[in-house]
């Protein structure tokens, strides 16, 4: 089987002005062009998506931080996959913990968002991960498996062929506290085991699984050296062009 292509995503969350975002996008474009082996994506806030896509090179995929579970209609404030596709967005984060825990998004909602993304031909990045209380209770692996099963419920193996998973332990996001490479690798094996149970060994081997949670320029190489870690979803460090560049370089060297 062909080796999995490393993938690095920058989740800008609700940060940056338009001008700052465009400058960052241009810088990321230069770096991504220098490392074609790595798939590089940025996830700017909705109002900047169109401008960022126009500013950066085709070497950078532009993704949204969320999408509606609905196709169209009376859903004030929501953004459909069709609208995202219309402006050239090619991927979408689904189930980021700040939406699961901050906004109460359930596996059932995420399951429908996945359907919308796949129907629209957009690369879905499904985020899963346990809270600190769940980890301390010894439930991390059960939580990861349950979140995967819930979001993938009813989705066929063929329809999920492009699926990317981001394992993001909630306690590591934005906290400066990173999972040890060994703990992260173990969680990634749980992701693959679950995908194998749901679909097939081939699917589990082929699927790309990113790690997210306080990835930075110093710890990236050690995390990405783990066999089952195919790159990273990066929040804070993706806002600093030189740090994000170092993380992309680390992924290129894995
Ligand atoms: C994230 O937003 O997905 C994330 C991992 O953030 P940070 O890198 O800041 O922990």
Short mmCIF file of C-alpha atoms and ligand atoms in Angstrom, two decimals:
data_model
loop_
_atom_site.label_atom_id
_atom_site.label_comp_id
_atom_site.label_asym_id
_atom_site.label_seq_id
_atom_site.Cartn_x
_atom_site.Cartn_y
_atom_site.Cartn_z
CA UNK A 1 0.00 0.00 0.00
CA UNK A 2 1.25 3.51 -0.82
CA UNK A 3 2.61 5.41 2.18
CA UNK A 4 0.16 7.84 3.73
CA UNK A 5 0.80 11.44 2.71
CA UNK A 6 1.50 13.60 5.76
CA UNK A 7 -1.07 16.31 6.42
CA UNK A 8 -0.75 19.50 8.45
CA UNK A 9 -3.70 21.74 9.20
CA UNK A 10 -3.69 25.19 10.75
CA UNK A 11 -6.85 25.92 12.72
CA UNK A 12 -6.96 29.69 13.11
CA UNK A 13 -10.10 29.51 15.26
CA UNK A 14 -11.54 33.01 15.94
CA UNK A 15 -8.22 34.81 15.57
CA UNK A 16 -6.50 37.31 13.25
CA UNK A 17 -7.70 40.30 11.29
CA UNK A 18 -8.30 39.96 7.58
CA UNK A 19 -4.96 41.61 6.81
CA UNK A 20 -3.11 39.36 9.25
CA UNK A 21 -4.81 36.31 7.79
CA UNK A 22 -3.85 37.23 4.24
CA UNK A 23 -0.22 37.82 5.22
CA UNK A 24 -0.15 34.47 7.01
CA UNK A 25 -1.79 32.72 4.06
CA UNK A 26 0.83 34.09 1.68
CA UNK A 27 3.64 32.92 3.96
CA UNK A 28 2.08 29.46 4.35
CA UNK A 29 1.75 29.27 0.57
CA UNK A 30 5.50 29.74 0.14
CA UNK A 31 6.29 27.03 2.68
CA UNK A 32 3.75 24.57 1.30
CA UNK A 33 5.20 24.98 -2.19
CA UNK A 34 8.62 24.06 -0.80
CA UNK A 35 7.29 20.81 0.76
CA UNK A 36 5.03 19.22 -1.86
CA UNK A 37 5.14 15.87 -0.05
CA UNK A 38 3.07 17.40 2.76
CA UNK A 39 -0.60 18.24 2.32
CA UNK A 40 -1.05 21.65 3.94
CA UNK A 41 -4.41 23.13 4.85
CA UNK A 42 -5.50 26.25 6.70
CA UNK A 43 -8.86 26.71 8.41
CA UNK A 44 -9.54 30.46 8.63
CA UNK A 45 -12.68 32.04 10.10
CA UNK A 46 -15.64 32.04 7.67
CA UNK A 47 -15.44 35.74 6.66
CA UNK A 48 -11.86 35.34 5.42
CA UNK A 49 -12.21 32.06 3.51
CA UNK A 50 -12.72 33.55 0.08
CA UNK A 51 -9.91 36.10 0.39
CA UNK A 52 -7.49 33.56 1.85
CA UNK A 53 -8.20 31.16 -0.98
CA UNK A 54 -7.46 33.92 -3.49
CA UNK A 55 -4.28 34.94 -1.66
CA UNK A 56 -2.60 31.59 -1.20
CA UNK A 57 -1.19 29.15 -3.75
CA UNK A 58 -2.95 25.95 -4.86
CA UNK A 59 -0.39 24.15 -2.67
CA UNK A 60 -2.50 25.15 0.33
CA UNK A 61 -5.97 23.71 0.79
CA UNK A 62 -8.41 26.12 2.34
CA UNK A 63 -10.84 24.55 4.77
CA UNK A 64 -13.72 25.68 6.96
CA UNK A 65 -13.84 25.20 10.71
CA UNK A 66 -17.39 23.86 10.54
CA UNK A 67 -20.33 23.33 8.22
CA UNK A 68 -24.07 23.00 8.62
CA UNK A 69 -25.67 19.58 8.92
CA UNK A 70 -28.33 20.91 6.53
CA UNK A 71 -28.07 21.43 2.79
CA UNK A 72 -29.96 24.75 2.63
CA UNK A 73 -32.87 26.67 4.04
CA UNK A 74 -33.99 28.54 7.13
CA UNK A 75 -30.92 28.01 9.31
CA UNK A 76 -29.86 31.46 10.45
CA UNK A 77 -26.15 31.85 10.97
CA UNK A 78 -25.22 28.52 9.45
CA UNK A 79 -23.04 27.91 6.39
CA UNK A 80 -23.72 25.03 4.01
CA UNK A 81 -21.17 22.83 2.31
CA UNK A 82 -22.57 24.00 -1.03
CA UNK A 83 -21.65 27.59 -0.13
CA UNK A 84 -18.17 26.50 0.89
CA UNK A 85 -17.66 24.63 -2.37
CA UNK A 86 -18.93 27.66 -4.25
CA UNK A 87 -15.97 29.72 -2.99
CA UNK A 88 -13.36 27.00 -3.49
CA UNK A 89 -13.17 25.53 -0.01
CA UNK A 90 -11.98 21.92 -0.21
CA UNK A 91 -12.04 20.61 3.35
CA UNK A 92 -13.92 21.04 6.59
CA UNK A 93 -13.34 20.34 10.28
CA UNK A 94 -16.14 18.33 11.83
CA UNK A 95 -16.60 17.91 15.57
CA UNK A 96 -13.78 20.06 16.91
CA UNK A 97 -13.88 19.76 20.70
CA UNK A 98 -14.65 23.48 21.01
CA UNK A 99 -17.88 22.71 19.16
CA UNK A 100 -18.59 19.38 20.86
CA UNK A 101 -18.03 20.71 24.35
CA UNK A 102 -18.55 24.44 23.87
CA UNK A 103 -21.66 24.23 21.68
CA UNK A 104 -23.06 20.82 22.54
CA UNK A 105 -22.62 19.18 19.15
CA UNK A 106 -23.48 15.50 19.38
CA UNK A 107 -22.20 12.51 17.44
CA UNK A 108 -25.58 12.39 15.70
CA UNK A 109 -25.19 15.96 14.42
CA UNK A 110 -21.62 15.27 13.35
CA UNK A 111 -22.79 12.17 11.50
CA UNK A 112 -25.08 14.38 9.41
CA UNK A 113 -22.36 16.98 8.85
CA UNK A 114 -20.13 14.18 7.55
CA UNK A 115 -22.84 13.23 5.08
CA UNK A 116 -23.07 16.83 3.85
CA UNK A 117 -19.28 17.09 3.44
CA UNK A 118 -19.04 13.85 1.52
CA UNK A 119 -22.03 14.68 -0.68
CA UNK A 120 -20.37 18.02 -1.51
CA UNK A 121 -17.03 16.42 -2.31
CA UNK A 122 -15.23 18.20 0.53
CA UNK A 123 -12.48 16.46 2.51
CA UNK A 124 -13.85 15.82 6.00
CA UNK A 125 -11.51 16.06 9.01
CA UNK A 126 -13.37 14.41 11.87
CA UNK A 127 -12.05 15.42 15.30
CA UNK A 128 -12.26 13.03 18.24
CA UNK A 129 -10.72 13.02 21.69
CA UNK A 130 -11.32 12.54 25.38
CA UNK A 131 -11.54 15.07 28.21
CA UNK A 132 -9.14 14.96 31.13
CA UNK A 133 -11.82 13.46 33.39
CA UNK A 134 -12.43 10.70 30.85
CA UNK A 135 -8.70 9.99 30.55
CA UNK A 136 -8.24 9.96 34.32
CA UNK A 137 -11.15 7.52 34.60
CA UNK A 138 -9.37 5.20 32.17
CA UNK A 139 -12.02 5.78 29.50
CA UNK A 140 -9.96 7.53 26.80
CA UNK A 141 -9.99 4.67 24.32
CA UNK A 142 -13.67 3.89 24.87
CA UNK A 143 -14.54 7.57 24.27
CA UNK A 144 -12.52 7.72 21.06
CA UNK A 145 -14.16 4.55 19.74
CA UNK A 146 -17.65 5.75 20.72
CA UNK A 147 -17.17 9.11 19.01
CA UNK A 148 -15.95 7.40 15.84
CA UNK A 149 -18.81 4.90 15.83
CA UNK A 150 -21.36 7.65 16.44
CA UNK A 151 -20.15 9.97 13.70
CA UNK A 152 -19.62 7.17 11.18
CA UNK A 153 -22.94 5.46 11.89
CA UNK A 154 -24.58 4.50 8.61
CA UNK A 155 -21.72 5.76 6.44
CA UNK A 156 -20.34 3.18 4.03
CA UNK A 157 -16.66 2.42 3.67
CA UNK A 158 -16.72 3.68 0.08
CA UNK A 159 -18.31 7.00 1.04
CA UNK A 160 -15.64 7.59 3.69
CA UNK A 161 -12.65 6.86 1.45
CA UNK A 162 -11.20 10.38 1.90
CA UNK A 163 -11.91 10.63 5.63
CA UNK A 164 -9.16 12.15 7.79
CA UNK A 165 -9.31 11.77 11.57
CA UNK A 166 -7.81 14.27 13.99
CA UNK A 167 -7.16 12.77 17.41
CA UNK A 168 -7.24 15.75 19.75
CA UNK A 169 -7.28 15.08 23.49
CA UNK A 170 -9.36 17.93 24.88
CA UNK A 171 -6.95 18.50 27.77
CA UNK A 172 -4.11 19.17 25.32
CA UNK A 173 -5.88 21.76 23.16
CA UNK A 174 -4.65 25.28 23.76
CA UNK A 175 -3.18 24.29 27.12
CA UNK A 176 0.49 23.90 26.26
CA UNK A 177 0.19 20.35 27.57
CA UNK A 178 0.95 17.84 24.83
CA UNK A 179 0.22 14.12 24.90
CA UNK A 180 3.42 12.11 25.09
CA UNK A 181 4.32 10.63 21.73
CA UNK A 182 3.66 7.17 23.20
CA UNK A 183 0.20 8.11 24.53
CA UNK A 184 -0.71 9.82 21.27
CA UNK A 185 0.48 6.80 19.27
CA UNK A 186 -1.61 4.47 21.44
CA UNK A 187 -4.70 6.61 20.87
CA UNK A 188 -4.01 6.59 17.14
CA UNK A 189 -3.87 2.80 17.23
CA UNK A 190 -7.29 2.86 18.89
CA UNK A 191 -8.56 5.01 16.03
CA UNK A 192 -7.23 2.51 13.47
CA UNK A 193 -8.56 -0.50 15.38
CA UNK A 194 -12.00 1.09 15.47
CA UNK A 195 -11.86 1.90 11.76
CA UNK A 196 -10.85 -1.70 11.10
CA UNK A 197 -13.82 -3.00 13.13
CA UNK A 198 -16.19 -0.61 11.36
CA UNK A 199 -14.83 -1.07 7.84
CA UNK A 200 -11.72 -3.09 6.97
CA UNK A 201 -8.03 -3.52 7.70
CA UNK A 202 -7.29 -1.87 4.39
CA UNK A 203 -9.37 1.18 5.27
CA UNK A 204 -7.73 1.47 8.69
CA UNK A 205 -4.26 1.26 7.17
CA UNK A 206 -5.01 3.83 4.48
CA UNK A 207 -6.80 6.45 6.61
CA UNK A 208 -4.78 9.42 7.73
CA UNK A 209 -4.86 10.25 11.42
CA UNK A 210 -3.54 13.60 12.63
CA UNK A 211 -2.61 14.49 16.18
CA UNK A 212 -3.79 17.80 17.65
CA UNK A 213 -3.12 19.39 21.00
CA UNK A 214 -0.39 21.97 21.62
CA UNK A 215 1.75 20.84 18.69
CA UNK A 216 4.60 23.31 18.27
CA UNK A 217 7.89 23.75 16.44
CA UNK A 218 9.78 21.91 19.19
CA UNK A 219 7.62 18.83 19.75
CA UNK A 220 6.35 18.21 16.20
CA UNK A 221 9.17 15.99 14.93
CA UNK A 222 8.95 13.61 17.88
CA UNK A 223 5.19 13.28 17.54
CA UNK A 224 5.31 12.78 13.78
CA UNK A 225 8.04 10.14 14.16
CA UNK A 226 5.36 7.80 15.53
CA UNK A 227 4.29 5.36 12.86
CA UNK A 228 0.56 5.92 13.27
CA UNK A 229 0.70 9.74 13.42
CA UNK A 230 0.31 11.20 9.94
CA UNK A 231 0.64 14.87 10.79
CA UNK A 232 -0.97 17.46 12.98
CA UNK A 233 -3.91 19.77 13.45
CA UNK A 234 -2.36 22.89 14.91
CA UNK A 235 -4.06 25.77 16.66
CA UNK A 236 -1.91 28.38 18.41
CA UNK A 237 1.33 27.60 16.58
CA UNK A 238 -0.39 27.87 13.19
CA UNK A 239 -0.83 31.62 13.76
CA UNK A 240 2.94 32.20 13.68
CA UNK A 241 4.27 31.66 10.17
CA UNK A 242 7.77 30.56 11.22
CA UNK A 243 6.42 28.04 13.76
CA UNK A 244 3.91 26.62 11.31
CA UNK A 245 6.70 26.36 8.71
CA UNK A 246 8.84 24.37 11.15
CA UNK A 247 5.90 22.02 11.80
CA UNK A 248 5.39 21.48 8.07
CA UNK A 249 9.12 20.78 7.71
CA UNK A 250 8.90 18.26 10.56
CA UNK A 251 6.08 16.46 8.75
CA UNK A 252 8.12 16.40 5.53
CA UNK A 253 10.91 14.63 7.37
CA UNK A 254 8.79 11.83 8.83
C1 LIG B 1 -6.80 22.85 17.72
O1 LIG B 1 -7.36 23.93 17.69
O2 LIG B 1 -7.26 21.91 17.07
C2 LIG B 1 -5.58 22.72 18.52
C3 LIG B 1 -5.01 21.57 18.56
O3 LIG B 1 -5.12 23.85 19.18
P1 LIG B 1 -3.67 24.02 19.89
O4 LIG B 1 -2.65 23.57 18.89
O5 LIG B 1 -3.58 25.47 20.18
O6 LIG B 1 -3.68 23.15 21.10
#
